Coordinates of C-alpha atoms and ligand atoms in Angstrom, one line a residue:
X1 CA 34.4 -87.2 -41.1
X2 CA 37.6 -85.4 -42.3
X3 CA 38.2 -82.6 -44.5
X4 CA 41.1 -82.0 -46.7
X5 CA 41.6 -78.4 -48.2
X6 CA 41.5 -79.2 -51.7
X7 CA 45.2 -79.7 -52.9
X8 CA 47.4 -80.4 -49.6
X9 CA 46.9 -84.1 -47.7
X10 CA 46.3 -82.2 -44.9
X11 CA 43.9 -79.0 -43.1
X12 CA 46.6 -78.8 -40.4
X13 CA 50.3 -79.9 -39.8
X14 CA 51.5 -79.5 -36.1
X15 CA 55.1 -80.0 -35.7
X16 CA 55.8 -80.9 -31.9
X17 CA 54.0 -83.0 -29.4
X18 CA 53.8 -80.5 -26.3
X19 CA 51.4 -79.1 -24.3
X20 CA 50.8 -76.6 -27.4
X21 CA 50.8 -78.7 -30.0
X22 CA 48.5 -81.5 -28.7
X23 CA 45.8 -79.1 -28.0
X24 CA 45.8 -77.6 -31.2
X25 CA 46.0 -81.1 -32.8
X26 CA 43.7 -82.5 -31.1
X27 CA 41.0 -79.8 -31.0
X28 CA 41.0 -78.7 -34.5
X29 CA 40.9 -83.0 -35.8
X30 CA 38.0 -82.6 -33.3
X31 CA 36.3 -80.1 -35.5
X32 CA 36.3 -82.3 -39.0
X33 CA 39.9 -81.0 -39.7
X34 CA 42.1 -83.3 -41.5
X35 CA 45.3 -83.3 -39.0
X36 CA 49.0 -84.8 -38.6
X37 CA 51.1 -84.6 -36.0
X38 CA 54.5 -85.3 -35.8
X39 CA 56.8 -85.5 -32.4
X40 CA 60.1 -86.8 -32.7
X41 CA 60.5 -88.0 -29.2
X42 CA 57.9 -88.6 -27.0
X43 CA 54.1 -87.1 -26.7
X44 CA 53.7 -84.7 -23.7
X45 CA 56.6 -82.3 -24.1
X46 CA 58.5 -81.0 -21.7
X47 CA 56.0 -79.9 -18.9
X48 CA 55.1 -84.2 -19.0
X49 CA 57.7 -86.0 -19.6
X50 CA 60.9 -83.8 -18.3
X51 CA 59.2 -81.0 -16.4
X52 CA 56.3 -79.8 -14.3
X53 CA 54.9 -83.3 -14.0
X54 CA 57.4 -85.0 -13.1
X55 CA 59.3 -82.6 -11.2
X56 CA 56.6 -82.2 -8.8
X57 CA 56.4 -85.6 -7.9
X58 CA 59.9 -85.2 -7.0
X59 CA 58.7 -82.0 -4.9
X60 CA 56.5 -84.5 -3.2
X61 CA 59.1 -87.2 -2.5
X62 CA 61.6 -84.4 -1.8
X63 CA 59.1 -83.5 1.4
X64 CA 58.7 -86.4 3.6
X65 CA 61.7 -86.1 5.9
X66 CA 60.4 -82.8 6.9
X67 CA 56.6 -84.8 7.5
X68 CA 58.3 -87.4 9.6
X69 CA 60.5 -84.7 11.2
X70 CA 57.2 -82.9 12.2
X71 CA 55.2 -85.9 13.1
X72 CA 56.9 -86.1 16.5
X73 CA 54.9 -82.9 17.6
X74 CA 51.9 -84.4 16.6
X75 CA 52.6 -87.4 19.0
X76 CA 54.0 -89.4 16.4
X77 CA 56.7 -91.7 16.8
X78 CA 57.8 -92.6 12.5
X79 CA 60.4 -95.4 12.5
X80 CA 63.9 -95.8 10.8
X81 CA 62.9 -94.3 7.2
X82 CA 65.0 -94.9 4.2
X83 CA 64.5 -93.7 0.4
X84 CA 65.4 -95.6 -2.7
X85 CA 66.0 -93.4 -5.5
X86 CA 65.6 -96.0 -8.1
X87 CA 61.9 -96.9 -6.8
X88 CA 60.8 -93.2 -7.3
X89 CA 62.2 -93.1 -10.8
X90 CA 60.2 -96.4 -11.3
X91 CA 56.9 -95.0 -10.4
X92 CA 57.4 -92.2 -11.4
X93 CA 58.4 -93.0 -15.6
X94 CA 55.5 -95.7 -14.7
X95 CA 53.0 -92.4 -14.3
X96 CA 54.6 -90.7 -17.0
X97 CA 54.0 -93.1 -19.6
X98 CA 49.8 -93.5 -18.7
X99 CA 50.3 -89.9 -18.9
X100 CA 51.8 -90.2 -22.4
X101 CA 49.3 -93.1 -23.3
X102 CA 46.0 -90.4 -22.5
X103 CA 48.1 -87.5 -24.7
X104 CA 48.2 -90.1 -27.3
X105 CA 44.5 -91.7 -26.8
X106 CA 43.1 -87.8 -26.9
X107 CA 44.5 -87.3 -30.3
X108 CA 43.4 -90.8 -32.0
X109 CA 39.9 -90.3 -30.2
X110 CA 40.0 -87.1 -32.4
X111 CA 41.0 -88.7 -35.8
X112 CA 44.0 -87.2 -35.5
X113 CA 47.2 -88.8 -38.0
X114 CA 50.3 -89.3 -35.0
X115 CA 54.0 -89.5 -36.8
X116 CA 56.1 -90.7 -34.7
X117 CA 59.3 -88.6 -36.7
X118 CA 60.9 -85.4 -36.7
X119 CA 59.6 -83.1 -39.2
X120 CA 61.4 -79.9 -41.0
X121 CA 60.0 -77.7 -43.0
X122 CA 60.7 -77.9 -46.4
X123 CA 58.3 -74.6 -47.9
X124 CA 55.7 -72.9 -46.3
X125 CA 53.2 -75.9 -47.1
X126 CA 55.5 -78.6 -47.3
X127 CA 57.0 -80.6 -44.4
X128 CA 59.4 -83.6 -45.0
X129 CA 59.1 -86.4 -42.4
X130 CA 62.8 -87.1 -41.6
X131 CA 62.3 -90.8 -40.1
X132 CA 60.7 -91.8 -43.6
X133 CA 62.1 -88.7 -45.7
X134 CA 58.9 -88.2 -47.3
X135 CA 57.6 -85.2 -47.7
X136 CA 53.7 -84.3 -47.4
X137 CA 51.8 -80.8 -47.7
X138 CA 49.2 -79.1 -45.8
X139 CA 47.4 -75.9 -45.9
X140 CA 48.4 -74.7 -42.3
X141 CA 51.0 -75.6 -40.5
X142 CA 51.7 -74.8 -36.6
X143 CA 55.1 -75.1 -34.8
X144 CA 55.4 -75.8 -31.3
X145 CA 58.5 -77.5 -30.8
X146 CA 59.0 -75.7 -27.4
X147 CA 62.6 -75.4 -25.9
X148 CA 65.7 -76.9 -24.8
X149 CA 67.7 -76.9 -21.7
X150 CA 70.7 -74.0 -22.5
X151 CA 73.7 -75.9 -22.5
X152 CA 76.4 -72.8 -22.0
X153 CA 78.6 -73.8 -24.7
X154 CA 80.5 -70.8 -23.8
X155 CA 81.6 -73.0 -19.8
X156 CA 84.7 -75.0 -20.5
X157 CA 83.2 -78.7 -18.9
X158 CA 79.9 -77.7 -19.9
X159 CA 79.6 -81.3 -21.6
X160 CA 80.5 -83.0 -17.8
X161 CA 77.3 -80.9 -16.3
X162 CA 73.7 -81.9 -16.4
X163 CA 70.5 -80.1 -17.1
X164 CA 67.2 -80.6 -16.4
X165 CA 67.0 -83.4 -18.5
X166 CA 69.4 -85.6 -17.0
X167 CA 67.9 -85.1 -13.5
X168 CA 64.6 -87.0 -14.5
X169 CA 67.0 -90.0 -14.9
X170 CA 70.3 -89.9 -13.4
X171 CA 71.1 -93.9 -12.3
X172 CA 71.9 -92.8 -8.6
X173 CA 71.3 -89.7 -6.7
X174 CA 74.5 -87.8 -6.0
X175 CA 76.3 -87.0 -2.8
X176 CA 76.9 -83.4 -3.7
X177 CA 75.7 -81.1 -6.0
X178 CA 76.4 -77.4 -7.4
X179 CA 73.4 -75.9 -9.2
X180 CA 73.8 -72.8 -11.2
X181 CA 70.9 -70.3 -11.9
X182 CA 68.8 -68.6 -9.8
X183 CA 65.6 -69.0 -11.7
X184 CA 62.6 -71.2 -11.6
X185 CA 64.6 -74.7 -12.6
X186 CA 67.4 -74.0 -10.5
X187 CA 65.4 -73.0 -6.8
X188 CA 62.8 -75.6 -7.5
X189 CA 65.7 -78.5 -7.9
X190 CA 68.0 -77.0 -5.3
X191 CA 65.0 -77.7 -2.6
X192 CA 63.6 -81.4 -4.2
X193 CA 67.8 -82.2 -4.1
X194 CA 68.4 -81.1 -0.7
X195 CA 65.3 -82.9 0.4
X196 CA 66.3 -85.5 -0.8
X197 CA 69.7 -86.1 1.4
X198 CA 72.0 -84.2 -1.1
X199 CA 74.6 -81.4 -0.3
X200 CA 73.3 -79.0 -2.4
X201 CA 75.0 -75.5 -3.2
X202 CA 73.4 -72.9 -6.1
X203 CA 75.2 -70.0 -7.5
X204 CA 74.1 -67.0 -9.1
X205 CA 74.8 -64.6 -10.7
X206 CA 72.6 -61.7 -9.4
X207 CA 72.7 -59.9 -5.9
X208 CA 69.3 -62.5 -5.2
X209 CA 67.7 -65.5 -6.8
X210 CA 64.3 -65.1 -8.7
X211 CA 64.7 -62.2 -10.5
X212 CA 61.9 -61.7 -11.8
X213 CA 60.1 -62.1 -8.6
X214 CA 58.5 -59.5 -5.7
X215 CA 61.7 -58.8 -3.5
X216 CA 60.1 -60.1 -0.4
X217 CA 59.3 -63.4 -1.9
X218 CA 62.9 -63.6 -3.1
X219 CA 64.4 -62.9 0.3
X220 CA 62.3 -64.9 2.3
X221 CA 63.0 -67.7 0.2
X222 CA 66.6 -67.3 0.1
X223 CA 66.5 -67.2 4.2
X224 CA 64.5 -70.4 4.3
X225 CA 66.4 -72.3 2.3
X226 CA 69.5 -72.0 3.9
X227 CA 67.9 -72.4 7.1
X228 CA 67.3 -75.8 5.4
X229 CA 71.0 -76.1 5.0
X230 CA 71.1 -75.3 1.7
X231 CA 73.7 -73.4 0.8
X232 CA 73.1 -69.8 -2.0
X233 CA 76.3 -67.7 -3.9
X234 CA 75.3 -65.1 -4.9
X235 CA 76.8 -63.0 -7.5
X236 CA 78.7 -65.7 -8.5
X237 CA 79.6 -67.5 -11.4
X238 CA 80.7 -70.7 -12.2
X239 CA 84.3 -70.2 -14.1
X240 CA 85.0 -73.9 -15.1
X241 CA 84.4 -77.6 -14.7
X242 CA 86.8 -80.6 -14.3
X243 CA 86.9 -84.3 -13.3
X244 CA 88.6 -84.6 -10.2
X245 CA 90.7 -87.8 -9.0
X246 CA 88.2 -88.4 -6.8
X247 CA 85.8 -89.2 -9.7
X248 CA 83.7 -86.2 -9.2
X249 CA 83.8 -82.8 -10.0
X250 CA 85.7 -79.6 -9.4
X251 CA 83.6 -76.3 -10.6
X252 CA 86.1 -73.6 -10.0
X253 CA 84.3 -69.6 -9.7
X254 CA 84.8 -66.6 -10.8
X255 CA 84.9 -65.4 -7.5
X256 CA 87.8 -67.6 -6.3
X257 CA 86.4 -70.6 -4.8
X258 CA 86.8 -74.2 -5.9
X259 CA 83.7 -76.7 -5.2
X260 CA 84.4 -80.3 -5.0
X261 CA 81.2 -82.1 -5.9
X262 CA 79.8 -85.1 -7.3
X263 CA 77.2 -83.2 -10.3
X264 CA 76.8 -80.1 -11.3
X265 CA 73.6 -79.4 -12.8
X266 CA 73.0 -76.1 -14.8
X267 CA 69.6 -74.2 -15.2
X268 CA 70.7 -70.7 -17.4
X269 CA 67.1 -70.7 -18.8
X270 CA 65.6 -72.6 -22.0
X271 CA 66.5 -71.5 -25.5
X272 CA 63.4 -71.9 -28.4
X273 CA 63.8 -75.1 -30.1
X274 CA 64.1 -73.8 -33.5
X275 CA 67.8 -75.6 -34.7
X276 CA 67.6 -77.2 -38.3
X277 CA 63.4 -76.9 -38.3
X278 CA 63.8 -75.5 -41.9
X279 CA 62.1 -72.2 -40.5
X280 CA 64.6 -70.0 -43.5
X281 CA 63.4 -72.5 -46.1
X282 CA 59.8 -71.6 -45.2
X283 CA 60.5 -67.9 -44.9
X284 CA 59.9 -68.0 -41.5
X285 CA 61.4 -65.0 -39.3
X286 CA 63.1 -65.7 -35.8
X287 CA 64.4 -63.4 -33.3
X288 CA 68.0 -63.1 -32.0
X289 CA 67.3 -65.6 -29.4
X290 CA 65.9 -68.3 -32.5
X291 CA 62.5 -67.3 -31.1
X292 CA 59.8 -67.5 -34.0
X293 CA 58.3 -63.9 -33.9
X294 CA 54.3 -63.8 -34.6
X295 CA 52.0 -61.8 -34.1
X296 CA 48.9 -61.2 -31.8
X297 CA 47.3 -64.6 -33.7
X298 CA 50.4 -66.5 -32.9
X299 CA 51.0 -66.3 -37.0
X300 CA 54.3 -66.1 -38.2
X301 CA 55.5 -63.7 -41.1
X302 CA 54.3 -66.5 -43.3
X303 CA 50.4 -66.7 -43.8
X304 CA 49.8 -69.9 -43.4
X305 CA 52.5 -70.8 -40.5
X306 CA 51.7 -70.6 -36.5
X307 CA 53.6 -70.7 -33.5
X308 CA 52.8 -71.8 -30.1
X309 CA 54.0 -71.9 -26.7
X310 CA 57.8 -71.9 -25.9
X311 CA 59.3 -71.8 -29.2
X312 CA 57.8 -67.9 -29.7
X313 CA 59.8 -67.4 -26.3
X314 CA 56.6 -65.3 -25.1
X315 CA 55.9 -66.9 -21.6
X316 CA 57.2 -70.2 -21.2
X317 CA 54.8 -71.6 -19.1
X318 CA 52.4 -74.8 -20.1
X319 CA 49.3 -73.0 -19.6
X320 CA 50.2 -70.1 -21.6
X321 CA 50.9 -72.4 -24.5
X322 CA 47.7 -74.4 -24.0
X323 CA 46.1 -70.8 -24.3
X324 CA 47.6 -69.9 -27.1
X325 CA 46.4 -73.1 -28.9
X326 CA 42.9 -72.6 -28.1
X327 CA 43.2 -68.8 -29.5
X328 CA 44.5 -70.1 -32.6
X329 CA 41.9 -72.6 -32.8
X330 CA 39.1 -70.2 -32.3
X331 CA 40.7 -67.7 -34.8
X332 CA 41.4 -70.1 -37.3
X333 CA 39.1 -72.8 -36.9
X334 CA 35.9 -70.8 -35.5
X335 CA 35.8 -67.9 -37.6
X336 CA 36.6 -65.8 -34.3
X337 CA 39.8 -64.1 -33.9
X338 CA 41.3 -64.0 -30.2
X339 CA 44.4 -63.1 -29.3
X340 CA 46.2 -64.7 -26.3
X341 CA 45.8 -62.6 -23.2
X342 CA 49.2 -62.5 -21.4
X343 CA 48.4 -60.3 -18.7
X344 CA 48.2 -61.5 -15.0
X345 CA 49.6 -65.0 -15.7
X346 CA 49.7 -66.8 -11.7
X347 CA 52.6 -68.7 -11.3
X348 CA 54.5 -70.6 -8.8
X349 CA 57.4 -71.8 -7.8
X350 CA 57.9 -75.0 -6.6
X351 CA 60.1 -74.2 -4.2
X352 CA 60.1 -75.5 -0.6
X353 CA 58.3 -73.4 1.4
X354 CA 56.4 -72.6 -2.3
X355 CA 55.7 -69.2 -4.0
X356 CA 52.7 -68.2 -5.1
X357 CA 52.0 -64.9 -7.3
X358 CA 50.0 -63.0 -9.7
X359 CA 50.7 -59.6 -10.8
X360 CA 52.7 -56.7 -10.5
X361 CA 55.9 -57.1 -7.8
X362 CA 56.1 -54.2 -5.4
X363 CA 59.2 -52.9 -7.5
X364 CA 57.1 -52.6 -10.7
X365 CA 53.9 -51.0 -8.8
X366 CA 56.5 -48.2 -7.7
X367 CA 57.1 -47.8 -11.0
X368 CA 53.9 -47.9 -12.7
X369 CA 51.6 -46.2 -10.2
X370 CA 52.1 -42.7 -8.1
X371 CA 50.2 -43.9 -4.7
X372 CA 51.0 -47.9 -3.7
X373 CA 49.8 -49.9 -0.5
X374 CA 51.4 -52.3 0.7
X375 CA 50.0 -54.9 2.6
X376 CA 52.2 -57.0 4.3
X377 CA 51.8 -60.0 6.9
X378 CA 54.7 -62.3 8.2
X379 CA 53.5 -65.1 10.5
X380 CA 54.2 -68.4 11.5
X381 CA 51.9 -71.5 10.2
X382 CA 49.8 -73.1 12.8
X383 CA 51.4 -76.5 11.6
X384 CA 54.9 -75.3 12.9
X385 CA 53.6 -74.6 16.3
X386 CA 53.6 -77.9 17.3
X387 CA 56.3 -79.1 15.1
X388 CA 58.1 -76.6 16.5
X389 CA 59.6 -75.8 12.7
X390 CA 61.1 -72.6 12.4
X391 CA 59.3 -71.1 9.0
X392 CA 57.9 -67.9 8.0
X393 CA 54.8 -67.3 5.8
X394 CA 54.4 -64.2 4.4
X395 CA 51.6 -62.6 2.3
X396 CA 51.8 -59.8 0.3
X397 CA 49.0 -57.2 -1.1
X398 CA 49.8 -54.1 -3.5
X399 CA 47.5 -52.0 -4.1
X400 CA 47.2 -49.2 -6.6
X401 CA 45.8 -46.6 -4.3
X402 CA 44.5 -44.2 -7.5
X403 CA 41.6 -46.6 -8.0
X404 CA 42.3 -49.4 -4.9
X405 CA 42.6 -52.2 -7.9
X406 CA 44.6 -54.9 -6.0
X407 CA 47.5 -55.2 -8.6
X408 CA 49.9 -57.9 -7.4
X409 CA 49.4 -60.8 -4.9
X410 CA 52.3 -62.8 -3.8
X411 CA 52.8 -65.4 -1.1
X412 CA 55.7 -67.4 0.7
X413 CA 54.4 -70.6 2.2
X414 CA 52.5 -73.9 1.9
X415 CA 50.1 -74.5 -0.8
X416 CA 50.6 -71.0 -2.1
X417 CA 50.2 -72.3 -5.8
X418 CA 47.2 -73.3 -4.8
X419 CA 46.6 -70.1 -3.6
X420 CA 47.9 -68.0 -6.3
X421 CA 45.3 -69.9 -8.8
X422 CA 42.6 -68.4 -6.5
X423 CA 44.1 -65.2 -6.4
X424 CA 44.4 -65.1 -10.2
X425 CA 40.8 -64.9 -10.4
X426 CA 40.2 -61.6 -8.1
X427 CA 42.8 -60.1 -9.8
X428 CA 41.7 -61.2 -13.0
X429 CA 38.5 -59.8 -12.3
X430 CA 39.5 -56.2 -11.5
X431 CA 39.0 -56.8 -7.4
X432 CA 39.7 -53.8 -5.3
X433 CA 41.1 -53.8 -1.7
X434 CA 37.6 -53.1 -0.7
X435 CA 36.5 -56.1 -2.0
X436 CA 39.0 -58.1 0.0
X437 CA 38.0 -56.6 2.8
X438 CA 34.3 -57.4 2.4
X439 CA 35.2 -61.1 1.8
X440 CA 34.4 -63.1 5.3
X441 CA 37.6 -64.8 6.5
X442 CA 37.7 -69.2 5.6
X443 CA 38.9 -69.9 10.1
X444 CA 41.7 -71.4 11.0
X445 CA 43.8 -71.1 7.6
X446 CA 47.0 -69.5 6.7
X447 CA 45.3 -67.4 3.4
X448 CA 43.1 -66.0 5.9
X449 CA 45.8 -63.1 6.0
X450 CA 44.6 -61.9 2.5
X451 CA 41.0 -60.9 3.6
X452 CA 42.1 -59.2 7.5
X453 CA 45.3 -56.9 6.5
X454 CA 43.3 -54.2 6.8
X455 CA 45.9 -51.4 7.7
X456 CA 48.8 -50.6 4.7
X457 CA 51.9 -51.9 6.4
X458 CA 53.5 -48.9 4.6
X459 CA 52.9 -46.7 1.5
X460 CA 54.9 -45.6 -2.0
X461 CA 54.7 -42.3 -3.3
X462 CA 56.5 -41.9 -6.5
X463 CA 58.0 -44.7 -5.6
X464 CA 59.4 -43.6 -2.6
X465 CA 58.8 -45.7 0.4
X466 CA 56.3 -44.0 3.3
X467 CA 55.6 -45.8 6.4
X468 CA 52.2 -45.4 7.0
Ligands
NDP501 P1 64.7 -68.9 -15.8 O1 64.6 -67.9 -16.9 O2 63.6 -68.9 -14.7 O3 66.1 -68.7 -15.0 C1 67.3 -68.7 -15.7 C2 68.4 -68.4 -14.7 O4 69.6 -68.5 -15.3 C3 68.2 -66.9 -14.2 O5 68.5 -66.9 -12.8 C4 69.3 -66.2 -15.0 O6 69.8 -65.1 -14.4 C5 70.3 -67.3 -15.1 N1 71.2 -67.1 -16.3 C6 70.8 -67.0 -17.6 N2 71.9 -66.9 -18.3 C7 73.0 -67.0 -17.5 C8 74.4 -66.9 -17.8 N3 74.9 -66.8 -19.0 N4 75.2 -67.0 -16.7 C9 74.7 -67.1 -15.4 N5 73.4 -67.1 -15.2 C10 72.5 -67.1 -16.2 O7 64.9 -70.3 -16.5 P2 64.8 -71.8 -16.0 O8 65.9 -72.5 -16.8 O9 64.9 -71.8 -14.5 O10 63.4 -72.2 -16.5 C11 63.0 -72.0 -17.8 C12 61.6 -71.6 -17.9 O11 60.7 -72.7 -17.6 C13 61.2 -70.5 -16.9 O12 61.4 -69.2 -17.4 C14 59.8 -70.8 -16.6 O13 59.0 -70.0 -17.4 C15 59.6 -72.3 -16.9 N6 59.4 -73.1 -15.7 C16 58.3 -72.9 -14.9 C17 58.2 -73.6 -13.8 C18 56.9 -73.4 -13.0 O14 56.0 -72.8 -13.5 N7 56.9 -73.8 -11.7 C19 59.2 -74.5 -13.3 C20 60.3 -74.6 -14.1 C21 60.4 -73.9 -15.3 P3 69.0 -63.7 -14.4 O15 67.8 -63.8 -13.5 O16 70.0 -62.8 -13.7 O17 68.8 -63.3 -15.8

C-alpha cells in the first residue's frame, strides 16, 4: 500500500540509478512511500556497470600470469596459456547485466515506479521526464546522479584519449598504453593493463602516485610496479595527443618526451554530474566544482531537495553513498535524524600488490598529534618463498602515543582490502595499541604482523622523526 503526499504524484523522486539512488528508492517505496525513479542509462551506476564491479573482475583476469608464473614452485607444470580479451568482456557484461536485473528486481519488489529517462528539474517539486517530456511533481526529491569521467578539455587530443568508460569495452586490448593520473583509476588500470600483456606507462604529475595515501604505501607501490615492468613518470604531464602514421598515438610531455602508443587512457579524477540537471531552475546551490552543497542531512539549500553520493563530491566511494542514503532515509523517512559519519572510511586500492587503509597517514598523524608510534614491518609473503617472487608486504601501525588510540592502519600486499575492512572495525571502535597487542596472533598469515609489532620502529615528536 502506497502513499501519496496529498497534492504531488509522488512521496519521493530520485533522479539517478546509482548505488545512492537505488537505496534510497528502494528503501523508502519499502516503507509505504509512493516512489519514482528515473536513470537515463542503465541501473547500477558507475560502481556496477563501469567501475568497482567490473573493474575487479578485470583485477582478477589481470592476475593469472603471475598464478601460473608461481605454480612452477609449487610443483606445477601450467601449459601453453593464452587470453582472449573478447571472452572476458563476454562474461563479464553477461555478470553485469544479472547484476543490473537484481538492482532492478529490488526496486519493483519494493513498489517502486522505474523510468527508464533522463529527468531535469523543472522547480523544486517538479521534474520533467525528458524521454516523454512530461513533467510530474513530488514532495521530495533526491539527486544522485553521481559523476563523470573528467575529460581535460583543456589537452589538445583529448577527444582521441579514453577514460574509464571506454576501458569496460574497448573491441581489442591494445599493444601499448600511456595512462595519466596517479590516483585510484589510474594505478588500479595501469596494474589490470600490464597484467594483461600490455606495455603500459602512467604519468603524473606529483613527485609520487596516490596522493592522498600514507607515503610508505605510495612508495612501496611505485617500486613494485615497476619491478612488474611497468613503467611510472613522475612529475610529468602529458602536453598533447596526435594520430601517428602508424595508426596509433603520439602523446608528447611537458617534460620533453614523445610516447608512441596505441591508447592513451586518462584518469584526472571524476567531476559531479550536475550539467543541464535544471539544479538553477530549482534554486539549487552548487559549488565551484558543480558539486551540489548540502548539509549534514545531505539536504540541499532547497527544503525539500537531497543529494547523495558523488554528485555532493563529499567521498566518492559507493559505500559512502549507500550510507548517505540510509541517513537520509532514517531522517526523513523514520522520524530520526542521522547525519552521515565520514570519519575512518577503509578503502583500497586495487592495485597489484593491493592497498589497504583506514585512517590517518603517518604525514597527517605528525600533524595532528605531538607524540606518534610508528609501527612498521616489511616482510616477504610466505607464498613468494616458494615461488621465488620478489614482493614486499608491508604493514603499517600509527599510534597516537597521548592516549595509545591506534589512528591509521595501512597495508601493502595481498588481500589487504580484505584486511582493511577488518581493520576498520578496531579503529572504528576506538582500539588502542594495547588492545592489539592483547589480540592472540591467527598462525601462519601475513596480517599476523598487526598483533606482534610490539616495539615502535621509530617515534614523531612534533612531527619530527625520533628513532626509537
Ligand atoms: P583520483 O582523485 O583518485 O585521482 C585523480 C588523479 O588525477 C590524481 O592523481 C590527480 O593528481 C590527477 N589530476 C587531477 N587533475 C589533473 C590535471 N589537471 N593534470 C594532471 N593530473 C591531474 O580520481 P580517479 O579518477 O582515479 O578516481 C575517481 C574517484 O573514484 C576516486 O577519488 C575514488 O574515490 C573513486 N574510486 C575508488 C576506487 C576504489 O575504491 N578502489 C577505485 C576507483 C575509483 P593529484 O593527486 O596531484 O591531485
Amino acid at each position: 500500500m502506497t502513499t501519496a503526499a496529498t497534492t504531488y504524484d509522488y512521496d519521493l523522486f530520485v533522479i539517478g540509478g546509482g548505488s545512492g539512488g537505488v537505496r534510497a528508492g528502494r528503501v523508502a517505496a519499502s516503507l509505504g512511500k509512493k516512489v519514482a525513479i528515473a536513470e537515463e542509462y542503465r541501473f547500477g551506476g558507475t560502481c556496477v556497470i563501469r567501475g568497482c564491479v567490473p573493474k575487479k573482475l578485470f583485477v582478477y583476469a589481470s592476475q593469472f600470469p603471475e598464478h601460473f608464473e608461481d605454480a612452477a614452485g609449487y610443483g606445477w607444470s601450467v601449459g601453453e596459456s593464452s587470453f582472449d580479451w573478447g571472452k572476458l568482456i563476454a562474461a563479464k557484461d553477461k555478470e553485469i547485466d544479472r547484476l543490473e536485473g537484481l538492482y532492478r528486481r529490488g526496486l519493483e519488489n519494493a513498489g517502486a515506479e522505474i523510468l527508464a529517462t533522463r529527468a531535469e528539474l523543472v522547480d523544486a517539486h517538479t521534474v520533467r521526464l525528458v524521454a516523454t517530456g512530461k513533467t510530474v511533481t513530488a514532495d521530495r526529491i533526491v539527486i544522485a546522479t553521481g559523476g563523470t569521467a573528467n575529460p581535460h578539455e583543456a589537452l589538445p587530443g583529448h577527444e582521441l584519449c579514453i577514460t574509464s568508460n571506454e576501458a569496460f569495452h574497448l573491441e581489442t586490448l591494445p599493444k601499448s598504453i600511456l595512462i595519466a593520473g596517479g590516483g585510484y583509476i589510474a594505478v588500479e588500470f595501469a596494474n589490470i593493463f600490464h597484467g594483461l600483456g600490455v606495455e603500459t606507462t602512467l604519468i603524473y604529475r606529483g613527485k609520487e602516485i596516490l596522493s592522498r595515501f600514507d607515503i610508505d604505501m605510495r612508495r612501496g607501490l611505485h617500486a613494485a610496479m615497476e619491478a612488474k615492468g611497468i613503467r611510472i613518470i613522475l612529475t610529468d604531464v602529458i602536453d598533447d595527443v596526435a594520430k601517428n602514421p602508424a595508426g596509433g598515438l603520439t602523446a608528447r610531455t611537458k617534460g620533453g618526451e614523445t610516447l608512441q602508443v596505441e591508447t592513451v587512457m586518462l584518469a584526472l579524477g571524476r567531476d559531479p554530474h550536475t550539467k543541464g540537471l535544471g539544479l538553477e531552475a530549482a534554486g539549487v546551490k552548487t559549488d565551484a566544482r558543480g558539486a551540489i552543497i548540502v548539509n549534514e542531512y545531505s539536504r540541499t539549500n532547497v527544503d525539500n531537495i537531497y543529494a547523495l553520493g558523488d554528485v555532493t563530491d563529499r567521498v566518492q566511494l559507493t559505500p559512502v553513498a549507500i550510507h548517505e542514503a540510509m541517513c537520509f532515509i532514517e531522517t526523513e523517512y523514520r522520524g530520526n535524524p542521522t547525519s552521515p559519519d565520514h570519519d575512518l572510511i577503509a578503502t583500497a586500492v586495487f592495485s597489484q600488490p593491493e592497498i589497504g587503509t583506514v585512517g590517518l597517514s603517518e604525514e597527517e598523524a605528525a600533524k595532528k598529534f605531538a607524540d606518534v608510534e610508528v609501527y612498521r614491518a616489511e616482510f616477504r609473503p610466505m607464498k613468494a618463498t616458494l615461488s621465488g617472487r620478489s614482493e614486499r608486504t608491508i604493514m603499517k601501525l600509527i599510534v597516537n602515543a597521548g592516549d595509545r588510540k591506534v589512528v591509521g592502519a595501512h597495508i601493502l600486499g595481498h588481500e589487504a582490502g580484505e584486511m582493511a575492512q577488518l581493520l576498520g572495525i578496531t579503529l572504528k571502535a576506538g582500539c588502542t595499541k594495547d588492545d592489539f597487542d592483547r589480540t592472540m596472533a591467527v598462525h601462519p598469515t601475513a596480517s599476523e604482523e598487526l598483533v606482534t609489532m610490539y616495539k615502535p620502529s621509530y617515534l614523531l615528536k612534533n612531527g619530527e622523526r625520533v628513532d626509537g
